[in-house]
PDB file of C-alpha atoms in Angstrom:
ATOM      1  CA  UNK A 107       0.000   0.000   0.000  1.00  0.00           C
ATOM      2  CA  UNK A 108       1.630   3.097  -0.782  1.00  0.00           C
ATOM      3  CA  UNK A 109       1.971   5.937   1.973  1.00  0.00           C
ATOM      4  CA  UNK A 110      -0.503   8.408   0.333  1.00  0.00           C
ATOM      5  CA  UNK A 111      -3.177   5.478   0.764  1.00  0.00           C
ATOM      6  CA  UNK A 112      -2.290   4.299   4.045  1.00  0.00           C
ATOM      7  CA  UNK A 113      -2.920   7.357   5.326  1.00  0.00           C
ATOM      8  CA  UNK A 114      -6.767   8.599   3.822  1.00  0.00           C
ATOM      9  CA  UNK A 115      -7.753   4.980   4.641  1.00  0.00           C
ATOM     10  CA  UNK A 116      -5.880   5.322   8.672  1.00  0.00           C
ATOM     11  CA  UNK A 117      -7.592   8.622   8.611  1.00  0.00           C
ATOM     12  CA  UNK A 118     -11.214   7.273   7.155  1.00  0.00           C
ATOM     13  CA  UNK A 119     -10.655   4.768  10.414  1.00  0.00           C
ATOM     14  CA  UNK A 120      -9.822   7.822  12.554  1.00  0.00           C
ATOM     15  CA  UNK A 121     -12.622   9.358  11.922  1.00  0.00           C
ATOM     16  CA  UNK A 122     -14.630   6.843  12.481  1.00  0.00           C
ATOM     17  CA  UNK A 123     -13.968   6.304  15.857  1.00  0.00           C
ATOM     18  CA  UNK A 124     -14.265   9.585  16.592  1.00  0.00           C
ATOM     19  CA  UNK A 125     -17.856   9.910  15.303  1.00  0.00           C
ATOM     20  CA  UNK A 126     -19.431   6.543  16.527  1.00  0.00           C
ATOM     21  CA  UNK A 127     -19.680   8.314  20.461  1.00  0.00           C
ATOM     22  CA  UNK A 128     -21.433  11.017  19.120  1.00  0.00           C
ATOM     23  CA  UNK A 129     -24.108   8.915  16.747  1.00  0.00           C
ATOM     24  CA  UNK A 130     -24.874   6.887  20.113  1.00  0.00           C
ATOM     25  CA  UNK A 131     -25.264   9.632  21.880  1.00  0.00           C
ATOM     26  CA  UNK A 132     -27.626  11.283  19.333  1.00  0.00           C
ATOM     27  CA  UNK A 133     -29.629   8.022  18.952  1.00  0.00           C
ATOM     28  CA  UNK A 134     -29.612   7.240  22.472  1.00  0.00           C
ATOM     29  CA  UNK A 135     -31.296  10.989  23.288  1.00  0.00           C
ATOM     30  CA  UNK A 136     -33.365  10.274  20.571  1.00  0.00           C
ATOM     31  CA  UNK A 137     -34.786   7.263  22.116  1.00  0.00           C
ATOM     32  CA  UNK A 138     -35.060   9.433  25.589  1.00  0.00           C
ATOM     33  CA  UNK A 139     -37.210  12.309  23.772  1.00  0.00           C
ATOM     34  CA  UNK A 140     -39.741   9.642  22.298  1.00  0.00           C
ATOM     35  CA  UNK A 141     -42.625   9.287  23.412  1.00  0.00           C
ATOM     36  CA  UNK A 142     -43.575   6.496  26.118  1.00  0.00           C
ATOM     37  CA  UNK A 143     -45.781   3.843  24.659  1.00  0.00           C
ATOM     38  CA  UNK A 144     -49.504   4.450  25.631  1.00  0.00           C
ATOM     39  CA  UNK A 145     -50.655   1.331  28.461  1.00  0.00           C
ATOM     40  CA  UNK A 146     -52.543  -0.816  27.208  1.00  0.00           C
ATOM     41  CA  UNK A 147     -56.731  -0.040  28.073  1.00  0.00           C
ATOM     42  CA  UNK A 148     -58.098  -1.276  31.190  1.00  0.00           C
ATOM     43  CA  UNK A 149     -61.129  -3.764  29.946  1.00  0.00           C
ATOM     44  CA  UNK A 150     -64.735  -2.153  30.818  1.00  0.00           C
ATOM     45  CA  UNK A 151     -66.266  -3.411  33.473  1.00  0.00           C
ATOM     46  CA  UNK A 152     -69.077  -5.885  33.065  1.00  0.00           C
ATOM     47  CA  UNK A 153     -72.332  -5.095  33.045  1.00  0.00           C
ATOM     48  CA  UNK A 154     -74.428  -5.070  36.669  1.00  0.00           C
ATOM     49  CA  UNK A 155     -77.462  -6.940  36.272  1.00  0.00           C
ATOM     50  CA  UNK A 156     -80.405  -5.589  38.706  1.00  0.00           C
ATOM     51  CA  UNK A 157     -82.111  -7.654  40.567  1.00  0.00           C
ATOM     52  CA  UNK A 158     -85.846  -8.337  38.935  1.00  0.00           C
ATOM     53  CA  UNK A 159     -89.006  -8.611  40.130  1.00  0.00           C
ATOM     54  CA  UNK A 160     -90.120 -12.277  39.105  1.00  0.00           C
ATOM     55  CA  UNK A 161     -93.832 -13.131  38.178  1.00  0.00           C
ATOM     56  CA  UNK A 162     -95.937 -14.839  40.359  1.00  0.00           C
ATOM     57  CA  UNK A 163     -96.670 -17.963  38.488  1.00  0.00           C
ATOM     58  CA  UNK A 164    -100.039 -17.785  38.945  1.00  0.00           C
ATOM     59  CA  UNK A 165    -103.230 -15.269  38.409  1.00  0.00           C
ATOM     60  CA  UNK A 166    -103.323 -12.986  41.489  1.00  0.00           C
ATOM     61  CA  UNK A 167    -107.055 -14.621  42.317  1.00  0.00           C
ATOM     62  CA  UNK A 168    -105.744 -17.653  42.094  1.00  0.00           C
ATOM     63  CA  UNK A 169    -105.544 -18.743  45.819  1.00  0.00           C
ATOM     64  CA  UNK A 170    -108.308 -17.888  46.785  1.00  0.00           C
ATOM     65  CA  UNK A 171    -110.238 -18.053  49.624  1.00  0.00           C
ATOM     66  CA  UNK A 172    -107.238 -18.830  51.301  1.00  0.00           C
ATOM     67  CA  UNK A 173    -105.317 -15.471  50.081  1.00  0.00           C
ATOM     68  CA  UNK A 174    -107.430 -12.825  48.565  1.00  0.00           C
ATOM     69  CA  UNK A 175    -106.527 -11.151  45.165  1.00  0.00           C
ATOM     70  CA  UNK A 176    -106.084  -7.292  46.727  1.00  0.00           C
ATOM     71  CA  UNK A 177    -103.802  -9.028  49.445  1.00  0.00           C
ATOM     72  CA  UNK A 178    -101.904 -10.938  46.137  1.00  0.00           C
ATOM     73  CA  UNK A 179    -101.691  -7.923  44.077  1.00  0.00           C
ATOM     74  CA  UNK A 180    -100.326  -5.380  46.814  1.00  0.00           C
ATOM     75  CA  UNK A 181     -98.207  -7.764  48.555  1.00  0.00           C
ATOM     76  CA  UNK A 182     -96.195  -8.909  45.189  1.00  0.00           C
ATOM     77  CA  UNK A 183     -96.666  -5.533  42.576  1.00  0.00           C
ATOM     78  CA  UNK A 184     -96.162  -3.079  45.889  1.00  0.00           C
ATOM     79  CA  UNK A 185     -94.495  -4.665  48.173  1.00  0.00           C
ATOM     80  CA  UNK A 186     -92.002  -7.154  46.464  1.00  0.00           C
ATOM     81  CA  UNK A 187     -91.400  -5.122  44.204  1.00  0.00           C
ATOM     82  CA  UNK A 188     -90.457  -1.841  46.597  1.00  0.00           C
ATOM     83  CA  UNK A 189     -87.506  -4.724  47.889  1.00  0.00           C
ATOM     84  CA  UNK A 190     -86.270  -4.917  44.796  1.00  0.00           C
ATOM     85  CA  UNK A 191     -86.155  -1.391  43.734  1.00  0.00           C
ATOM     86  CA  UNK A 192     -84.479  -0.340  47.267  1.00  0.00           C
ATOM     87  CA  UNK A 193     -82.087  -3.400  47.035  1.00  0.00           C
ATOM     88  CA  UNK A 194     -80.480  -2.250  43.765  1.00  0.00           C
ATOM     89  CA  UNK A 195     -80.389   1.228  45.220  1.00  0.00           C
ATOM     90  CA  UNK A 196     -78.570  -0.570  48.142  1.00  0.00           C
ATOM     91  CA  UNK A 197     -76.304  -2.035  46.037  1.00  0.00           C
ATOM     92  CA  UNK A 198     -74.967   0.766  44.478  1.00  0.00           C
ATOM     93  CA  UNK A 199     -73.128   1.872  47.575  1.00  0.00           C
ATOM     94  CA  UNK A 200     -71.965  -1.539  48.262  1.00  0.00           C
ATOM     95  CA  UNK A 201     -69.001  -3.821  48.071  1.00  0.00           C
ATOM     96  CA  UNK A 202     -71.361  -6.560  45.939  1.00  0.00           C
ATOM     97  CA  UNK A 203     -72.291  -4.323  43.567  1.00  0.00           C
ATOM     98  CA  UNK A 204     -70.966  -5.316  39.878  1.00  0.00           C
ATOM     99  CA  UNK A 205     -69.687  -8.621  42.019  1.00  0.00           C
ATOM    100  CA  UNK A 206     -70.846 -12.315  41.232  1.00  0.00           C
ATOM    101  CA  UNK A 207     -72.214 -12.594  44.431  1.00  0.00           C
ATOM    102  CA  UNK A 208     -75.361 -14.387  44.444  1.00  0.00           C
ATOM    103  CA  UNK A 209     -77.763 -13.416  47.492  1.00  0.00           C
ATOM    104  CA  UNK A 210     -77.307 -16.378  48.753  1.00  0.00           C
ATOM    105  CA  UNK A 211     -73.306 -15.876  48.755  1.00  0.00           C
ATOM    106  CA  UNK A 212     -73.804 -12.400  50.493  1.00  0.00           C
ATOM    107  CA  UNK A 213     -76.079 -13.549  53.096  1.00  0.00           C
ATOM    108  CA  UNK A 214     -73.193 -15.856  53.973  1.00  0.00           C
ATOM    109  CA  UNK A 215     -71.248 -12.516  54.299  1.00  0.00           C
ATOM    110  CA  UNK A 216     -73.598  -9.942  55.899  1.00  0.00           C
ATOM    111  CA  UNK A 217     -73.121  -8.254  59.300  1.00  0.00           C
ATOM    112  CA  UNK A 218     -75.228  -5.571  60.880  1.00  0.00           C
ATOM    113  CA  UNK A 219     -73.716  -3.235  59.227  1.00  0.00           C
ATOM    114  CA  UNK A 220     -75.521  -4.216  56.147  1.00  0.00           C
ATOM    115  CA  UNK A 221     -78.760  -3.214  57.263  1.00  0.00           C
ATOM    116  CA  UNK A 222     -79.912  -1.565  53.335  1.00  0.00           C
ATOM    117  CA  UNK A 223     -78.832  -4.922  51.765  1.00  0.00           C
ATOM    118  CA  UNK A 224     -80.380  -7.055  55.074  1.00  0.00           C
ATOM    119  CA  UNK A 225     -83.365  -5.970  55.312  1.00  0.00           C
ATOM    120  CA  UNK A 226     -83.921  -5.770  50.881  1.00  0.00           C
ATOM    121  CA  UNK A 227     -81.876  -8.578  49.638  1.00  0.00           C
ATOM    122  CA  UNK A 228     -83.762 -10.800  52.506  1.00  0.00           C
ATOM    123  CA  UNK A 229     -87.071  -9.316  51.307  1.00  0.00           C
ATOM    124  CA  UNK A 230     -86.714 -10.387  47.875  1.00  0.00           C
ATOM    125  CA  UNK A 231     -84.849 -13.739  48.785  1.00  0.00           C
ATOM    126  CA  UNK A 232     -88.218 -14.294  51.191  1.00  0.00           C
ATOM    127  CA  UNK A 233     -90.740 -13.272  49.058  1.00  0.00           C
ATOM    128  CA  UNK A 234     -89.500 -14.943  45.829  1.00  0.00           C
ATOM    129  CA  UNK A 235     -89.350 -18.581  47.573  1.00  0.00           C
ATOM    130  CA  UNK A 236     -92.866 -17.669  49.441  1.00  0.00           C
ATOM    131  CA  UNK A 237     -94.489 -17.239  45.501  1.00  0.00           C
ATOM    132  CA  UNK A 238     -92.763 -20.965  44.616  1.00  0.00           C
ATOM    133  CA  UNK A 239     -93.938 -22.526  48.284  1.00  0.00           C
ATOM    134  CA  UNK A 240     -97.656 -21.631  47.756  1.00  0.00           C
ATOM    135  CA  UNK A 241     -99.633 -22.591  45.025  1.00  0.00           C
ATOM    136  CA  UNK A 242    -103.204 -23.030  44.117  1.00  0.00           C
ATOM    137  CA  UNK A 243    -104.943 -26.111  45.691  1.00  0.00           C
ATOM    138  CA  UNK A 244    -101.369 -27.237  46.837  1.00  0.00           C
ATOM    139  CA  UNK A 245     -99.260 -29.642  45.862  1.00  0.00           C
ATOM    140  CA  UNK A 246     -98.989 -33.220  48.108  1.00  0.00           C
ATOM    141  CA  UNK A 247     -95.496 -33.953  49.680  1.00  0.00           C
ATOM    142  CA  UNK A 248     -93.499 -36.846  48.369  1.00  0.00           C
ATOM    143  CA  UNK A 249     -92.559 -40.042  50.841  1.00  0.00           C
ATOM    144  CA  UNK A 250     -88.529 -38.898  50.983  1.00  0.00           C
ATOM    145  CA  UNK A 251     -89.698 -35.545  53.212  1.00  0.00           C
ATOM    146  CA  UNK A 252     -92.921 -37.110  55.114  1.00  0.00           C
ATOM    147  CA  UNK A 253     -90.384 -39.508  56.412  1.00  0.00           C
ATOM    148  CA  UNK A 254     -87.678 -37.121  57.308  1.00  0.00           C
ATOM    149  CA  UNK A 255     -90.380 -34.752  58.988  1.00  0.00           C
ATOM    150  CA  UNK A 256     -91.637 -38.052  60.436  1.00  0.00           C
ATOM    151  CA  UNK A 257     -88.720 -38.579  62.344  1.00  0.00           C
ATOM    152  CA  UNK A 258     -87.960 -35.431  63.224  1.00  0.00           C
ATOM    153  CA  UNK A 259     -91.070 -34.115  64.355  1.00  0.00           C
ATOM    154  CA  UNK A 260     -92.908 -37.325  65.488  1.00  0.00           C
ATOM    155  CA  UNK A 261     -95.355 -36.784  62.937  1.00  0.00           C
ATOM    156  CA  UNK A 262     -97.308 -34.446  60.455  1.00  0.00           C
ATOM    157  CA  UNK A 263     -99.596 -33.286  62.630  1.00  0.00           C
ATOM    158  CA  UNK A 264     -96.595 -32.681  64.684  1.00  0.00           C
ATOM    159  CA  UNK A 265     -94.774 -30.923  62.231  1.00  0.00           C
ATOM    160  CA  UNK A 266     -97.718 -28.145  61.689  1.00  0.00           C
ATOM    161  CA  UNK A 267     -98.381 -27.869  65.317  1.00  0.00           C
ATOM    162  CA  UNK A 268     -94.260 -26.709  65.785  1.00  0.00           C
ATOM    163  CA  UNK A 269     -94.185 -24.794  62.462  1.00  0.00           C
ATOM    164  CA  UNK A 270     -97.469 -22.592  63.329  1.00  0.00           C
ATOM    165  CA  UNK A 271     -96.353 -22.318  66.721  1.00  0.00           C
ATOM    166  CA  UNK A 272     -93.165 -20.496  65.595  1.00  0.00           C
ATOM    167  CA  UNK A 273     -95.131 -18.513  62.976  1.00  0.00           C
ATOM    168  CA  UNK A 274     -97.889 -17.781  65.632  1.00  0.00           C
ATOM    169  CA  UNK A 275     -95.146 -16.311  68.095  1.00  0.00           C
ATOM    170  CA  UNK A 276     -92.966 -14.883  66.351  1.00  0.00           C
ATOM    171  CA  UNK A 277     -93.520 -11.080  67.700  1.00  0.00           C
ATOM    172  CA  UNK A 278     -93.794  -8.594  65.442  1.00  0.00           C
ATOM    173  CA  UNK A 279     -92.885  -8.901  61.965  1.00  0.00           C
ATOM    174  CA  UNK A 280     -91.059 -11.725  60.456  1.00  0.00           C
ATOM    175  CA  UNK A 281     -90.852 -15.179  59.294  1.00  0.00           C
ATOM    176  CA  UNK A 282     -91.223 -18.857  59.807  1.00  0.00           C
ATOM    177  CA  UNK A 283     -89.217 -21.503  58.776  1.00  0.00           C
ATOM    178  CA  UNK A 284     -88.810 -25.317  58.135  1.00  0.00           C
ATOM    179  CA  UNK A 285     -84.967 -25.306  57.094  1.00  0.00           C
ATOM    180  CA  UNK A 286     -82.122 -28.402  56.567  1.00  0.00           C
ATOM    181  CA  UNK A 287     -78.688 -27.608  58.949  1.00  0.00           C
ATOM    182  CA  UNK A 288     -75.562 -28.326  58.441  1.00  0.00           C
ATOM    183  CA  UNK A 289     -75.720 -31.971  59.418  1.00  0.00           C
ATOM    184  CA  UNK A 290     -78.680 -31.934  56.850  1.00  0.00           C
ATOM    185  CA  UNK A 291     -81.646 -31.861  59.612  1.00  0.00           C
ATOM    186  CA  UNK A 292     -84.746 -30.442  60.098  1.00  0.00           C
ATOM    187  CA  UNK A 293     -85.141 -27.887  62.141  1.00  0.00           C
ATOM    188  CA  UNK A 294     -88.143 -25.157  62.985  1.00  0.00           C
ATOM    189  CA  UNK A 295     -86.886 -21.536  63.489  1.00  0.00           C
ATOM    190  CA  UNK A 296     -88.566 -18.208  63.400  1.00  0.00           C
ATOM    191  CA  UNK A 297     -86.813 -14.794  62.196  1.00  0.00           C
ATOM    192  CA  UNK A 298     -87.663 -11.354  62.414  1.00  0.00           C
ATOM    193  CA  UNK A 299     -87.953  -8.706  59.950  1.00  0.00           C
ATOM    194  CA  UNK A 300     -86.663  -9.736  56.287  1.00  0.00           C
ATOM    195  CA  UNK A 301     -84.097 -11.975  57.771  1.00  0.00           C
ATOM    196  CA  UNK A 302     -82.968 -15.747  56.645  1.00  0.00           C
ATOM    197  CA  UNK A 303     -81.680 -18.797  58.012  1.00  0.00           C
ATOM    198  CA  UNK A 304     -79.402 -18.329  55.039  1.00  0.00           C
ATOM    199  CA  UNK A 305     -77.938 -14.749  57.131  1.00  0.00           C
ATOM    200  CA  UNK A 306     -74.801 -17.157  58.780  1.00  0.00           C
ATOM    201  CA  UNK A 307     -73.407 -14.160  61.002  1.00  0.00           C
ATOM    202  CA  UNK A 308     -76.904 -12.948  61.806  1.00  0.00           C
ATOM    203  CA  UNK A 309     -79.610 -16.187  63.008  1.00  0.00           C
ATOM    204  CA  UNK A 310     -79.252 -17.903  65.659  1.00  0.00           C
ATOM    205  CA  UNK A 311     -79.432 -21.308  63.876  1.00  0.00           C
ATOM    206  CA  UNK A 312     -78.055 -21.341  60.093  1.00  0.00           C
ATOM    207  CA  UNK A 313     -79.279 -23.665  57.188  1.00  0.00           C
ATOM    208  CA  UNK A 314     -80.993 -23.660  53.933  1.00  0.00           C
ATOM    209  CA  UNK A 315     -84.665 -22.950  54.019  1.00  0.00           C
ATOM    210  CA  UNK A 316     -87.258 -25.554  51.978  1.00  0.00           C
ATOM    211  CA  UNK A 317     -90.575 -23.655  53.469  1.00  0.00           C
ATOM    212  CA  UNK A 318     -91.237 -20.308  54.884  1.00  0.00           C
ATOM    213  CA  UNK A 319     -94.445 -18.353  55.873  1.00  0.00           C
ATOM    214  CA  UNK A 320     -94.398 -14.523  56.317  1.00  0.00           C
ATOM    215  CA  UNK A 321     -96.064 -13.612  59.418  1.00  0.00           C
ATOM    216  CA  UNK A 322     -95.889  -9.517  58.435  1.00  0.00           C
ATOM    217  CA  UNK A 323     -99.117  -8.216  58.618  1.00  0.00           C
ATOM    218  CA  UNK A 324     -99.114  -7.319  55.173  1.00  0.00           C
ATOM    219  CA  UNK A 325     -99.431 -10.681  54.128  1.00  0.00           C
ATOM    220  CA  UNK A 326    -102.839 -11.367  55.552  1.00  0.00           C
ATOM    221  CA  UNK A 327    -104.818  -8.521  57.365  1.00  0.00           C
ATOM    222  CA  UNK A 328    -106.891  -7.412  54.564  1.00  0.00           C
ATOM    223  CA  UNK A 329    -108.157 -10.473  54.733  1.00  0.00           C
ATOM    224  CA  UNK A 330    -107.596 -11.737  58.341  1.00  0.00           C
ATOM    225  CA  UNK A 331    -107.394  -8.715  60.302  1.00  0.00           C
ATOM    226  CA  UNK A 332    -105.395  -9.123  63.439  1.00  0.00           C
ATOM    227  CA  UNK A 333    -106.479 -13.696  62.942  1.00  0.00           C
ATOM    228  CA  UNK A 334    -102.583 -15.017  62.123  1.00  0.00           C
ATOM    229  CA  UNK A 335    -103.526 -18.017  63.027  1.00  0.00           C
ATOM    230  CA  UNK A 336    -106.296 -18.451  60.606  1.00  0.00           C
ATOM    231  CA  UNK A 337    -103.900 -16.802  58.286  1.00  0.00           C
ATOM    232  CA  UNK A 338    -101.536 -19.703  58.972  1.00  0.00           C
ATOM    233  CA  UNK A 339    -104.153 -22.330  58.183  1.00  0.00           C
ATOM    234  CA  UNK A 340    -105.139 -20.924  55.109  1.00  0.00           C
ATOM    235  CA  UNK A 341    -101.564 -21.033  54.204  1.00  0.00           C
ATOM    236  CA  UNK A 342    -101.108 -24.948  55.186  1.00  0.00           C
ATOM    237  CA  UNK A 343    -103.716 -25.423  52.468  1.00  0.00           C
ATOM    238  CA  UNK A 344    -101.986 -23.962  49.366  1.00  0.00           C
ATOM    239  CA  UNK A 345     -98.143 -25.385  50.195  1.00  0.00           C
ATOM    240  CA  UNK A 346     -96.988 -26.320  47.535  1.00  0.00           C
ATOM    241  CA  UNK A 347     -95.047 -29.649  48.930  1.00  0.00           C
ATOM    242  CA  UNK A 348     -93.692 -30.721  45.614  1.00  0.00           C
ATOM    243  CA  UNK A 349     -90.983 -27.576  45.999  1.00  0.00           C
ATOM    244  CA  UNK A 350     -90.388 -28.050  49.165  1.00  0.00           C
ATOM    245  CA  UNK A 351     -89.727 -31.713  48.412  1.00  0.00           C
ATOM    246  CA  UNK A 352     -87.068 -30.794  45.803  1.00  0.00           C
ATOM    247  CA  UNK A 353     -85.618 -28.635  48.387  1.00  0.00           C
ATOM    248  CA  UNK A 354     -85.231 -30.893  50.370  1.00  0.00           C
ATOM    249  CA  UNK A 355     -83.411 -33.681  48.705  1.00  0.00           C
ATOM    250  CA  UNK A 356     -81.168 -30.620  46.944  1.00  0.00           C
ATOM    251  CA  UNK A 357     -79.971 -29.363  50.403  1.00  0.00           C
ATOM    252  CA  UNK A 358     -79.482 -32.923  51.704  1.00  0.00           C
ATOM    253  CA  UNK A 359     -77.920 -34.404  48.803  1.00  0.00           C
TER     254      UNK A 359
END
């Protein structure tokens, strides 16, 4: 190589070296002065279903004598439905709200702090099974839950006398209940208000209830007056005991 060469080639090198600190540094600010990548969008939430109001299953006259139709229309269109409307207002304010609780998962949960969701979420838990446990005519009960109440009670006649007693006394407002424990027994308990056997931190006794009568007066003084207990054997006569029978075997089983 001659010397003229060796040197613009040694210098091309030079040069070289001297300018590659100076590109990094340009693309390396360049890279700083970008602009940060957008994050990536948070999915939408998913829709909150409200609770509904769910039809009777039957026409409003359709118990009668035993329950009259004004008592059927203004305890289900007025007053069931007034517990659903204030439970999804309830809701809104809540932990559960936009959840996948069930109200059967946040009765397991409730304290008595949760009076809103207490007090509406057991009123349309109640009243939605009371609709399905009644029926017109009633239904007969099936030989898996005569002999269970058999045993446990002594008897049918046995069973009644316990279950309107409890319904009879229960002060107040409130509710009645035939319910399956934990060890998958029968057991007679009475609650007040809108509250459950279902309500773990709030009953005395917790299981899953198969029958339930409300005792509020709503339920039976247009047609009763201050009688309950006539109220409560009008009520015997339109159980439906095919529901309760599926109850049963679903909470034992």
């Amino acid at each position: 190589m001659k010397k003229r060469d060796f040197l613009k080639t040694a210098g091309i090198l030079s040069a070289g070296v001297v300018l590659s600190p100076f590109a990094a540094c340009k693309s390396t600010q360049a890279l700083a002065e970008a602009p940060a990548a957008a994050p990536p969008k948070a999915a939408p939430p998913a829709p909150v279903v409200d609770f509904q109001l769910p039809p009777l299953g039957f026409a409003t006259n359709a118990l009668e004598p035993a329950i009259d139709t004004f008592t059927m229309e203004l305890h289900h269109g007025k007053h069931h439905a007034a517990y659903v409307t204030n439970l999804n207002k309830a809701l809104g304010g809540q932990p559960f709200k936009g959840s996948a609780y069930t109200l059967n998962e946040m009765f397991a949960i409730l304290t008595e702090a949760d009076t809103a969701v207490r007090n509406n979420g057991g009123g349309h838990w109640n009243h939605t099974m009371y609709w399905k446990w009644i029926t017109p005519g009633g239904r007969a009960m099936d030989g898996t839950l005569m002999k269970a109440i058999i045993a446990t009670f002594g008897s049918f006649e046995g069973f009644v006398t316990q279950f309107s007693e409890a319904a009879k006394t229960r002060f107040g407002s409130g509710w009645a209940w035939l319910s399956v424990d934990m060890d998958k027994k029968l057991f007679i308990s009475s609650t007040p208000n809108q509250d459950n056997p279902l309500m773990t931190n709030l009953v005395e006794r917790h299981g899953t209830p198969i029958l339930g009568i409300d005792v509020w007066e709503h339920a039976y003084y247009l047609k009763h007056q201050n009688k309950r207990p006539d109220y409560i054997t009008a009520f015997m006569s339109i159980v439906n005991w095919d529901t309760v029978g599926k109850m049963y075997l679903e909470a034992i089983n």
